[in-house]
Coordinates of C-alpha atoms and ligand atoms in Angstrom, one line a residue:
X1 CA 86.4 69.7 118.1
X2 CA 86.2 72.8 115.7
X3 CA 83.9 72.2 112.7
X4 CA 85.8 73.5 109.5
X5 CA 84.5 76.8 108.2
X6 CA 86.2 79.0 105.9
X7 CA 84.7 82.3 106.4
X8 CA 84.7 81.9 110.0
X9 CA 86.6 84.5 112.2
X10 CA 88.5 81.8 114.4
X11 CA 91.4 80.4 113.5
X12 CA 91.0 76.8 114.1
X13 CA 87.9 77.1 112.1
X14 CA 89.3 78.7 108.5
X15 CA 92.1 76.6 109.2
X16 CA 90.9 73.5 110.3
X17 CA 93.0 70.4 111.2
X18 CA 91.0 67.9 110.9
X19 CA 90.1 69.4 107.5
X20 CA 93.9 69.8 106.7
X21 CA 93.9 65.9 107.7
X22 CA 90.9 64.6 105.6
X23 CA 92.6 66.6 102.6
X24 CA 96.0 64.9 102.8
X25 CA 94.2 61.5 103.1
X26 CA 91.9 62.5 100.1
X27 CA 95.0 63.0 98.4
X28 CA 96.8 60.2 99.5
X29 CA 94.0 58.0 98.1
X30 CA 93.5 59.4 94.6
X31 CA 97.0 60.7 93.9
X32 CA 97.2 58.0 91.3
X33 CA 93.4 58.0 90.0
X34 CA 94.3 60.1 86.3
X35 CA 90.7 60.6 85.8
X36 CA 90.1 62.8 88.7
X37 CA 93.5 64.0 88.1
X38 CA 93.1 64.9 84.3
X39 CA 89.6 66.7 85.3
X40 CA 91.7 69.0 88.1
X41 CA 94.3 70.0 85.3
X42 CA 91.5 71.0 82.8
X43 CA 89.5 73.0 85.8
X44 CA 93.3 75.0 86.3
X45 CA 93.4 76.0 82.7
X46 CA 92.8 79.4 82.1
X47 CA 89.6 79.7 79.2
X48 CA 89.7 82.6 77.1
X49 CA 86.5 85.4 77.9
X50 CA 85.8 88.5 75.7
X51 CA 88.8 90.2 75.8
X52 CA 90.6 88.4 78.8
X53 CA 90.9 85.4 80.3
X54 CA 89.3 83.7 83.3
X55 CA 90.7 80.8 85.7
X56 CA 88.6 78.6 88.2
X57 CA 91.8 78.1 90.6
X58 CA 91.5 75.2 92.7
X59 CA 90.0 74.0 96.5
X60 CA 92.4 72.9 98.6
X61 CA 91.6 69.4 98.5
X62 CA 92.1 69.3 94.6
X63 CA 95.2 71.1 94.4
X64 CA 96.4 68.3 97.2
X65 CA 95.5 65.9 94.7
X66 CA 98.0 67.5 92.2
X67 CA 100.6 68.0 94.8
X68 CA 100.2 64.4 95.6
X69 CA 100.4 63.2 92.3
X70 CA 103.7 61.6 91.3
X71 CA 103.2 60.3 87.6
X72 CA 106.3 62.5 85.8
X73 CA 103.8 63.8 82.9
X74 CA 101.2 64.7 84.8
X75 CA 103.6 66.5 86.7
X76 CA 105.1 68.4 83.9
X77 CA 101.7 69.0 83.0
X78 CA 100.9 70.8 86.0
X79 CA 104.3 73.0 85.2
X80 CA 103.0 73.8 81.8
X81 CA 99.4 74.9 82.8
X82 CA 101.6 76.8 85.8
X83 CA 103.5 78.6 83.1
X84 CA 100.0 79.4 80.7
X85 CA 98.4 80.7 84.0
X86 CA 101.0 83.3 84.5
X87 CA 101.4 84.2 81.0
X88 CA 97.6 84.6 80.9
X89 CA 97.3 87.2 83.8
X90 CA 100.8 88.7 84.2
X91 CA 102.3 88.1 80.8
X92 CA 106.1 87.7 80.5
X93 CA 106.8 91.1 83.2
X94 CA 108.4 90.3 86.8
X95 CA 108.5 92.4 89.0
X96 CA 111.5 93.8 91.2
X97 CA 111.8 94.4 94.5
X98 CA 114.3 94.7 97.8
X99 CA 114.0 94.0 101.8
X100 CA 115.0 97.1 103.8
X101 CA 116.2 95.9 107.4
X102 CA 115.4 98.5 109.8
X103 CA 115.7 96.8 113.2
X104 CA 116.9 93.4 114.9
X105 CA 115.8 94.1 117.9
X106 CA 113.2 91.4 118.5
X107 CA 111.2 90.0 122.1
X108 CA 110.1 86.3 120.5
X109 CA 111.9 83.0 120.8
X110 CA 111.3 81.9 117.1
X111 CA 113.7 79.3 117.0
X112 CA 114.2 79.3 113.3
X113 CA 115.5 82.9 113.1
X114 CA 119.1 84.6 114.2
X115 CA 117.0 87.9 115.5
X116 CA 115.5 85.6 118.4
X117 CA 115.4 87.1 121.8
X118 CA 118.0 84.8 123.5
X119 CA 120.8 85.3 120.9
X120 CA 123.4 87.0 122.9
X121 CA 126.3 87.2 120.6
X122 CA 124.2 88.8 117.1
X123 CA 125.1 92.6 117.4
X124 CA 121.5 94.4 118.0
X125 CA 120.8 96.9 115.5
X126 CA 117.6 100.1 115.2
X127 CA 118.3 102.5 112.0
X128 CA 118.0 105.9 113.3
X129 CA 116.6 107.9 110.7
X130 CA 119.7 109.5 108.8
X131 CA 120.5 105.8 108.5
X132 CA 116.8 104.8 106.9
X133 CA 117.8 107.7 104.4
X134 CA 120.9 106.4 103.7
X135 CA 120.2 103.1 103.0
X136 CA 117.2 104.0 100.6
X137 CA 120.0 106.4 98.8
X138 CA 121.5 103.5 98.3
X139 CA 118.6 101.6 97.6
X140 CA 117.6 103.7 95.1
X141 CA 120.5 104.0 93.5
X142 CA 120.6 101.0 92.3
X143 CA 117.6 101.5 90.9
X144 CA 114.6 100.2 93.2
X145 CA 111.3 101.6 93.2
X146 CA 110.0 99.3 95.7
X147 CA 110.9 98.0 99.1
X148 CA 109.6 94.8 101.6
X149 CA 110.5 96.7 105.1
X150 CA 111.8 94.1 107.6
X151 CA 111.6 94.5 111.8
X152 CA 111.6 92.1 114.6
X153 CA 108.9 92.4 117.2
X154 CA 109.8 94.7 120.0
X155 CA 107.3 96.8 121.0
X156 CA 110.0 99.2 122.9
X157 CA 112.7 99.6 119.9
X158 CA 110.5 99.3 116.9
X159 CA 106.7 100.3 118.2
X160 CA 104.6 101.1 115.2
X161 CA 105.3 104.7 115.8
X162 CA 108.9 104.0 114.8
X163 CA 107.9 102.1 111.3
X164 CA 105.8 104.7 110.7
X165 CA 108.4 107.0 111.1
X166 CA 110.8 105.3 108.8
X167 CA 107.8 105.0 106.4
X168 CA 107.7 108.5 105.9
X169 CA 111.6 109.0 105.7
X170 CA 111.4 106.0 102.9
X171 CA 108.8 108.2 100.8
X172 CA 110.4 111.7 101.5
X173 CA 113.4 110.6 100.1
X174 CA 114.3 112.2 96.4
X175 CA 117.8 111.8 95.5
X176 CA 118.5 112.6 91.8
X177 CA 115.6 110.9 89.6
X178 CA 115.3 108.2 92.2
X179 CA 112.4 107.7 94.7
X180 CA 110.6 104.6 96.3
X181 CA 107.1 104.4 95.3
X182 CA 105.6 101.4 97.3
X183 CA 106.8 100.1 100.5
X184 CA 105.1 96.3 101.7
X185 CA 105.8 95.9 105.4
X186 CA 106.4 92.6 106.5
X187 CA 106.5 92.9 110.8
X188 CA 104.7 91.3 113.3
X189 CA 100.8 90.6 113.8
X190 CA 99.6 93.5 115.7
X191 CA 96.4 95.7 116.2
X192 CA 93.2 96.8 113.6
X193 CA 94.3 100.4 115.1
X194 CA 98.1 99.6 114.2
X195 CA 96.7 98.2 111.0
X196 CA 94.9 101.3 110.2
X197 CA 98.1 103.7 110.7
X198 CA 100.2 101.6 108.4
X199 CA 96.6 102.4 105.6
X200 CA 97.1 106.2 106.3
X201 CA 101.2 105.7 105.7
X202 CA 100.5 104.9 102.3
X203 CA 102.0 100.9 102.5
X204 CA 101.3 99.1 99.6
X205 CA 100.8 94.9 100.7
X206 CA 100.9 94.0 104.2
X207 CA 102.9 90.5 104.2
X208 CA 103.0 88.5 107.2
X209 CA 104.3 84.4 106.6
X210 CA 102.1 82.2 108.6
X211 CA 105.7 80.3 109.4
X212 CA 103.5 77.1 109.8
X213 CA 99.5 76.2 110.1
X214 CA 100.3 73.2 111.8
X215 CA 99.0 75.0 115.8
X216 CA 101.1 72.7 117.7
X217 CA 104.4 72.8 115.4
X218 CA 103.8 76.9 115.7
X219 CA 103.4 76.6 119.2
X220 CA 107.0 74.3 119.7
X221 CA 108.7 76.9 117.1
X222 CA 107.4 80.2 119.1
X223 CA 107.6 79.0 122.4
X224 CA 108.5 82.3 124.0
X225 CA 106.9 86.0 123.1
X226 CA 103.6 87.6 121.7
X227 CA 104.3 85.6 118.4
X228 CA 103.7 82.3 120.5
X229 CA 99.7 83.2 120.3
X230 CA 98.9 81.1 117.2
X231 CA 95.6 82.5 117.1
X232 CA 96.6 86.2 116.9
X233 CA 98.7 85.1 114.7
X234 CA 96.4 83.4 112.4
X235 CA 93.9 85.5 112.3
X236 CA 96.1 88.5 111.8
X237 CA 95.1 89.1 108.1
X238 CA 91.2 89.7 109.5
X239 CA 92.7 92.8 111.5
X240 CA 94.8 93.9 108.6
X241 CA 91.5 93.8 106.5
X242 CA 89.3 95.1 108.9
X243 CA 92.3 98.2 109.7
X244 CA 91.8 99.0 105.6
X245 CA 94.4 97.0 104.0
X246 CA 93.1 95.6 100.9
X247 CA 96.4 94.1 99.8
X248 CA 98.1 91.3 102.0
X249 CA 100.7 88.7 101.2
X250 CA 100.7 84.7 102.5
X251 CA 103.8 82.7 102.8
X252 CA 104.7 79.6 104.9
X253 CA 108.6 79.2 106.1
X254 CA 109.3 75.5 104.1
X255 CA 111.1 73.1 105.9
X256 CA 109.5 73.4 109.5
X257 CA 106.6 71.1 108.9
X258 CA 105.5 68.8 106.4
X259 CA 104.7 70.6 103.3
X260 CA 101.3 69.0 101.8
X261 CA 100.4 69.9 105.6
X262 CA 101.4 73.6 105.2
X263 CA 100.1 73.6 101.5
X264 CA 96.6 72.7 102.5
X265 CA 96.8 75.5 105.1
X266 CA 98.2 78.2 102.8
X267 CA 95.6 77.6 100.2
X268 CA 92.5 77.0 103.1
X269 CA 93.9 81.0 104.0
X270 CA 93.2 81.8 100.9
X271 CA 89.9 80.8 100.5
X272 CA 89.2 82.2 104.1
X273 CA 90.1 85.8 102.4
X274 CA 87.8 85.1 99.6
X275 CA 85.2 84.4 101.6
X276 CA 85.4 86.7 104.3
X277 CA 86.8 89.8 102.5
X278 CA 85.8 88.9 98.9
X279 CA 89.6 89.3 97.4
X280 CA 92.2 86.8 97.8
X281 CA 96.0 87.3 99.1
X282 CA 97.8 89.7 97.0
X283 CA 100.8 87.8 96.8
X284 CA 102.0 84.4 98.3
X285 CA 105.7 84.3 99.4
X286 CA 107.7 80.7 99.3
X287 CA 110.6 81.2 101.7
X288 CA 112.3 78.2 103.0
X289 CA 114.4 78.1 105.9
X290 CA 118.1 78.8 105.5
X291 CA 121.3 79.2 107.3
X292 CA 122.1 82.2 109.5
X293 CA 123.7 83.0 112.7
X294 CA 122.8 80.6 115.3
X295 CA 120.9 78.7 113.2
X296 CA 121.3 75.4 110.8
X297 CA 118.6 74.2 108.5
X298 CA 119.4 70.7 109.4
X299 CA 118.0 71.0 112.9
X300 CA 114.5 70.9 111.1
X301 CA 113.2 67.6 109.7
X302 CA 111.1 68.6 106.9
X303 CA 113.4 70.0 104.6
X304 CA 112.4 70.3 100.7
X305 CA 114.3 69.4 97.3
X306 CA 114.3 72.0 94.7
X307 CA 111.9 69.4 92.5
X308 CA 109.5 69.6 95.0
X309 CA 109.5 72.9 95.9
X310 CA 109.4 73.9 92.3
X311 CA 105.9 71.8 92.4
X312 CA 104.7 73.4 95.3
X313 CA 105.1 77.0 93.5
X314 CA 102.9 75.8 90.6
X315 CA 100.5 73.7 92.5
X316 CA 100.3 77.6 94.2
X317 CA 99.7 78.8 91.0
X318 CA 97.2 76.5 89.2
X319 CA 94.9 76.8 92.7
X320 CA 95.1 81.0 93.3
X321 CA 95.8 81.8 89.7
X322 CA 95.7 85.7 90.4
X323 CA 97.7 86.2 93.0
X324 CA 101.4 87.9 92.7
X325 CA 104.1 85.0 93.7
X326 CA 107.5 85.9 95.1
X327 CA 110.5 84.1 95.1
X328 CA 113.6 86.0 97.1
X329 CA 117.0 85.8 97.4
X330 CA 117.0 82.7 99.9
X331 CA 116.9 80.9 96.4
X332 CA 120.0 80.5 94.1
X333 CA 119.9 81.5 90.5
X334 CA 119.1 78.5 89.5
X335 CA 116.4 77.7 91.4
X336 CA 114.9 81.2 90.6
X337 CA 115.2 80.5 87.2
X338 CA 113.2 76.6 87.4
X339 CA 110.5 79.1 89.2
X340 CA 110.3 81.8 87.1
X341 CA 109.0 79.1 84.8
X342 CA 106.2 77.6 86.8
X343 CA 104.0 80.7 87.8
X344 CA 106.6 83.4 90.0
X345 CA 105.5 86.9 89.4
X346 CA 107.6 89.0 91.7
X347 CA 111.5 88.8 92.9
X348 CA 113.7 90.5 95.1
X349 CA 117.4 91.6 93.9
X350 CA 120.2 92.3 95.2
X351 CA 119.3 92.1 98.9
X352 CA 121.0 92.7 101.8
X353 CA 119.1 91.0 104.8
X354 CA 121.1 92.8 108.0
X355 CA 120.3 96.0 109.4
X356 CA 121.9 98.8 107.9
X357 CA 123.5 96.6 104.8
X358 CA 123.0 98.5 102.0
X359 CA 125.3 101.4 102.9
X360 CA 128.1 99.0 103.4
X361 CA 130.7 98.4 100.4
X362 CA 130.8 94.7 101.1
X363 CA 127.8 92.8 102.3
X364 CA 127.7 92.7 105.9
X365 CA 126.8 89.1 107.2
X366 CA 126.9 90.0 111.1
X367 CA 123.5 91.2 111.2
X368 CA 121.8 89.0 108.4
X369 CA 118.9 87.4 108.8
X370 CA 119.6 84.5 106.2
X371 CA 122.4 83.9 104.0
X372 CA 121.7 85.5 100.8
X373 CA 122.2 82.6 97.4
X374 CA 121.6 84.6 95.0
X375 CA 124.4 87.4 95.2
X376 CA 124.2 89.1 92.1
X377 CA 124.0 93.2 91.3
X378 CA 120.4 94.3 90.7
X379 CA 122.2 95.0 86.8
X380 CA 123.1 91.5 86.6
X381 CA 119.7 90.4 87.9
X382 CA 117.7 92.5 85.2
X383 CA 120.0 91.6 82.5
X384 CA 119.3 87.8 83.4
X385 CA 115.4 88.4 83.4
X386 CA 115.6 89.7 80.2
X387 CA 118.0 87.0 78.3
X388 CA 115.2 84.7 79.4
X389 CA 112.4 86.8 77.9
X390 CA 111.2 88.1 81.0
X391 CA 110.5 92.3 81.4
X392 CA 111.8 93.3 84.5
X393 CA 109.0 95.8 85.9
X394 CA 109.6 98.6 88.6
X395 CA 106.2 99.6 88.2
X396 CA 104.0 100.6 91.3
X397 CA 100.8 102.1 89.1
X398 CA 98.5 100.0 90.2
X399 CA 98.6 100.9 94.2
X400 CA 98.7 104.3 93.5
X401 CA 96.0 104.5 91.1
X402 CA 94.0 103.0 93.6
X403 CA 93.7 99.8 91.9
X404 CA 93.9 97.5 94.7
X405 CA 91.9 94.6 96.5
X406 CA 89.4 93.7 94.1
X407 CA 90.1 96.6 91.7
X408 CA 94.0 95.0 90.9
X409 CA 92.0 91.2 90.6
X410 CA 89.2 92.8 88.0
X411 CA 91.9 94.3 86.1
X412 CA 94.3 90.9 85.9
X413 CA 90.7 89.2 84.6
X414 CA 89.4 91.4 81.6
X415 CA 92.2 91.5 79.8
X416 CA 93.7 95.3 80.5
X417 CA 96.9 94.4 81.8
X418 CA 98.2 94.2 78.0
X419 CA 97.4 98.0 77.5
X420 CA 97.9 99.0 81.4
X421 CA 100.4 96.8 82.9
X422 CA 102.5 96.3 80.1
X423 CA 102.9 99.7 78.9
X424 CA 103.8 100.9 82.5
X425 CA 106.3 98.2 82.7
X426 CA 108.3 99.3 80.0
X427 CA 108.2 102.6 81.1
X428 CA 109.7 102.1 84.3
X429 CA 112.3 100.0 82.8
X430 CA 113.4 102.6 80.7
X431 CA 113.9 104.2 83.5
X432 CA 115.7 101.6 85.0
X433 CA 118.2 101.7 81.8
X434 CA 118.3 105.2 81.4
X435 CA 119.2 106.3 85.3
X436 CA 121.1 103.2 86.6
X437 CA 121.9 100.5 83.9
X438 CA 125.3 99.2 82.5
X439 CA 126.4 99.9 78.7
X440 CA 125.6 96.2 78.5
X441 CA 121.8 95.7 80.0
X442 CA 121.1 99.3 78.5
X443 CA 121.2 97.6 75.1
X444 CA 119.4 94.4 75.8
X445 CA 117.2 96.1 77.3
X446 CA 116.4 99.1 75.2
X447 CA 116.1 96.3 72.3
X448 CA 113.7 94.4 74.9
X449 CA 111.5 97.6 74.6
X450 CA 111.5 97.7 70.7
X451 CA 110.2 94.1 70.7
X452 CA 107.2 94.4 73.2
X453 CA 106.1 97.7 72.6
X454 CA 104.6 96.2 69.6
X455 CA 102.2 93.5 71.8
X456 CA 100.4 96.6 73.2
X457 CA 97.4 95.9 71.7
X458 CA 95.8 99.9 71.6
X459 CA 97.4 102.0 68.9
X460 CA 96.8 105.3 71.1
X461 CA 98.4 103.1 74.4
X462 CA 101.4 102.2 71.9
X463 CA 101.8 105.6 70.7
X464 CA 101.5 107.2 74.3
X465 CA 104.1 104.5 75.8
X466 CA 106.6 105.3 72.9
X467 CA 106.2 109.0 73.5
X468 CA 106.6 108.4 76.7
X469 CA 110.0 106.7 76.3
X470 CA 111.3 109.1 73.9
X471 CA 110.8 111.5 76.5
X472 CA 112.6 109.3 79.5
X473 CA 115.2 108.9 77.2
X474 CA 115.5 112.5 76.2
X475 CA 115.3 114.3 79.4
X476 CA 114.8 114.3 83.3
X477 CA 110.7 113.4 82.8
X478 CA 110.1 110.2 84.7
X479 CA 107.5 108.5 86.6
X480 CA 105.0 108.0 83.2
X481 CA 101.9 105.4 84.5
X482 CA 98.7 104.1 82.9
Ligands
SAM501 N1 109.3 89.7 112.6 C1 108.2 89.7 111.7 C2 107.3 88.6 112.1 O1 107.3 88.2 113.2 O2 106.5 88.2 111.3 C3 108.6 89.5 110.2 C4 109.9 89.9 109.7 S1 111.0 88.6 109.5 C5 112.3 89.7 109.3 C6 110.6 88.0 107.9 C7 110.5 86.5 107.7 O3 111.8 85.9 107.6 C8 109.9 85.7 108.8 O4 108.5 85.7 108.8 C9 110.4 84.3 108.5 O5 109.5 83.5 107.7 C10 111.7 84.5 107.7 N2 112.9 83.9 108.3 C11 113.2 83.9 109.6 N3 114.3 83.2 109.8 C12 114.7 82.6 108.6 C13 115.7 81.8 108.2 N4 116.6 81.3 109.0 N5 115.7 81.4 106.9 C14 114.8 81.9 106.0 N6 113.8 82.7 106.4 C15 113.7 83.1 107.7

């Protein structure tokens, strides 16, 4: 029997089932014991230091607890600390962001997924790279900054050769003030060499969703292909370290397996890359599984409501208070708007989720990899973010000022991101307003702008930002950054 150890290098050591099974019962036991509970929701809260702000997180086994815990104000509790975490380290800014589809070819028999090897009937598509350009035209005419790129795992149609290709092609492309300035990759588990290619690229996070920490579930939901190697798998975030990436995103697929299971594995990861690499994930992604092609939700058992899954997100929250948290377009509007309230950092808009989408006038759904919920223009998205007080951000400073891994975490703690982050968000959404907006969001927005440039705490910062603006406003300048 492995012997739980979180800065091991094996993967049924960091995470460890019998661990993940002591945990639930742990929490089983003492999900109605308000003493311990009341102690784990003071621990969460965020405690004002110098300038900033600092936040214990959690272990595993006491965000379980929480996630355990049933009593309706404790609950709401949790949502409100949730809420005062975010606030605390990413004030009221989200961040935007959109998938890019490049290929559908894919070898593995994930049976959750339309792109699995024995789907006959899905058409099988590979962007060529006219088609990559096209699509980011398109892309960045709408006003991204910042794309998630999307492959299947086929070694012959999409070897890393050919994502680094389409990297390039993504960052070369300039069409009239538009350009992409971070591009996450989110495709298979592969090498430390592979790794180390996609460094030199220039991609910003390396996401990669576990699916599922429960070994013998993954095994039963990958039974065919590389991606069937649990292990590999697992441990795939080591390589991506080790290769130079200091920026990597977690995310389980919900509804496969039981969820305090999955939870107690997602957060064990977590403090495996604290551990190990001394900087937890960069972001943690909350997909759950939805209709598409072949597929139908139903066919798994462990399905989640929207109450529960909204607890989930801030149990995420109180227990890796720093990390970026994304909620896509699998979601409604609705349900995006419940999370945006409980700790969610970072979502995607307007997606298109098959291969080549984005260059179509009406959302192709032959190729898509989920149905989409939340439809909406990436206008009607940023207009919505901001009649709920939110600043939607297109900003991409940090990564390229080399303010990543540790350097992005030490910045989010002493208290900068009011006279870095906020200044840069603002900027970018003028941008946003001035290139691509509608009459309508224009105003909201620019009005947004009045209103927070005053919470820049730094007169000079203020001044600079409102120069700054004047200047987007007034002419062709663009990509300002702090
Ligand atoms: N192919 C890559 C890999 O093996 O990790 C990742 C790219 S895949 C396009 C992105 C993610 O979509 C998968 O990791 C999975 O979690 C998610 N996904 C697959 N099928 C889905 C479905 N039916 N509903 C929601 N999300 C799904």
């Amino acid at each position: 029997m492995a012997i739980y150890n979180p800065a091991s290098l094996k993967a049924e050591e960091f995470i460890n089932h019998e661990e993940i099974e002591a945990t639930l019962a742990y929490a089983e036991a003492n999900k109605n014991n308000v003493e311990l509970i009341d102690q784990i929701l003071e621990k969460a809260r965020p405690v004002k230091n110098g300038n900033g702000c600092t936040c214990a997180g959690l272990t595993h086994r006491e965000a379980s607890v929480l996630l355990a815990c049933e009593i309706p104000e404790k609950i709401q509790r949790m949502y409100e600390i949730a809420e005062e975490i975010k606030l605390a380290f990413y004030g009221n800014r989200i961040v935007l962001f959109a998938p890019l589809y490049l290929s559908n070819y894919c070898v593995n028999g994930c049976v959750y997924c339309p792109y699995h090897a024995k789907n006959r009937h899905i058409p099988r598509k590979k962007l060529t790279q006219e088609e990559v350009r096209a699509e980011v035209i398109a892309l960045q005419d709408m006003g991204h900054k910042r794309l998630a790129i999307e492959a299947g795992e086929d070694p012959k149609n999409n070897p890393i050769e050919y994502i680094l290709d389409c990297i390039h092609t993504i960052y070369s492309v300039h069409h009239k003030n538009g350009d992409i300035r971070r591009v996450n990759v989110n495709i298979a588990a592969t090498t430390v060499e592979n790794y180390r290619k996609l460094k030199e690229a220039g991609i910003g996070t390396y996401i990669l969703f576990q699916e599922t920490y429960h070994k013998k579930s993954y095994e039963q939901l990958h039974p065919t292909g590389p991606k069937h190697d649990y292990d590999y798998h697992t441990e795939a975030m080591d390589r991506a370290m080790e290769g130079g990436i200091d920026d990597v995103g977690l995310g389980v697929l919900f509804g496969l397996e039981m969820y305090k299971y999955e939870f107690a594995g997602l957060l064990m990861h977590a403090e495996h890359l604290e551990a190990v690499h001394g900087v937890g994930p960069h972001t943690i992604s909350v997909p759950r599984v939805k209709r598409a092609d072949d597929i139908d939700p139903d066919m798994f058992d462990n399905g989640i409501d929207d109450e529960t899954f909204t607890k989930i997100a801030a149990c995420i929250r109180l227990a890796v208070p720093y990390t970026g948290m994304i909620i896509s377009t699998r979601e409604s509007e609705q349900v995006r708007q419940r999370m945006l309230q409980v700790g969610i950092s970072q979502v995607s808009g307007a997606s298109r989720t098959s291969v080549g989408g984005y260059t179509e006038e009406i959302r192709p759904t032959d190729t898509e990899q989920f149905d989409v919920s939340d439809q909406r223009t990436l206008d009607e998205v940023v207009r919505w973010l901001m009649e709920s007080d939110h600043i939607p951000s297109f900003c991409t400073a940090c990564y390229r000022e080399g303010r990543t891994g540790d350097r992005f975490m030490a910045l989010c703690k002493n208290g900068q991101i009011l006279n870095c982050c906020h200044p840069n968000a603002l900027m970018t959404l003028a941008e946003y307003l001035e290139d691509y907006a509608s009459e309508e969001t224009k105003q909201v927005g620019y009005a947004m702008i009045d209103r927070e440039l005053n919470k820049i705490p730094k007169e000079k910062v203020r001044q600079i930002a409102a120069e700054n603006i004047a200047a987007i406003r007034s002419s062709n300048r663009r990509d300002f950054r702090f």
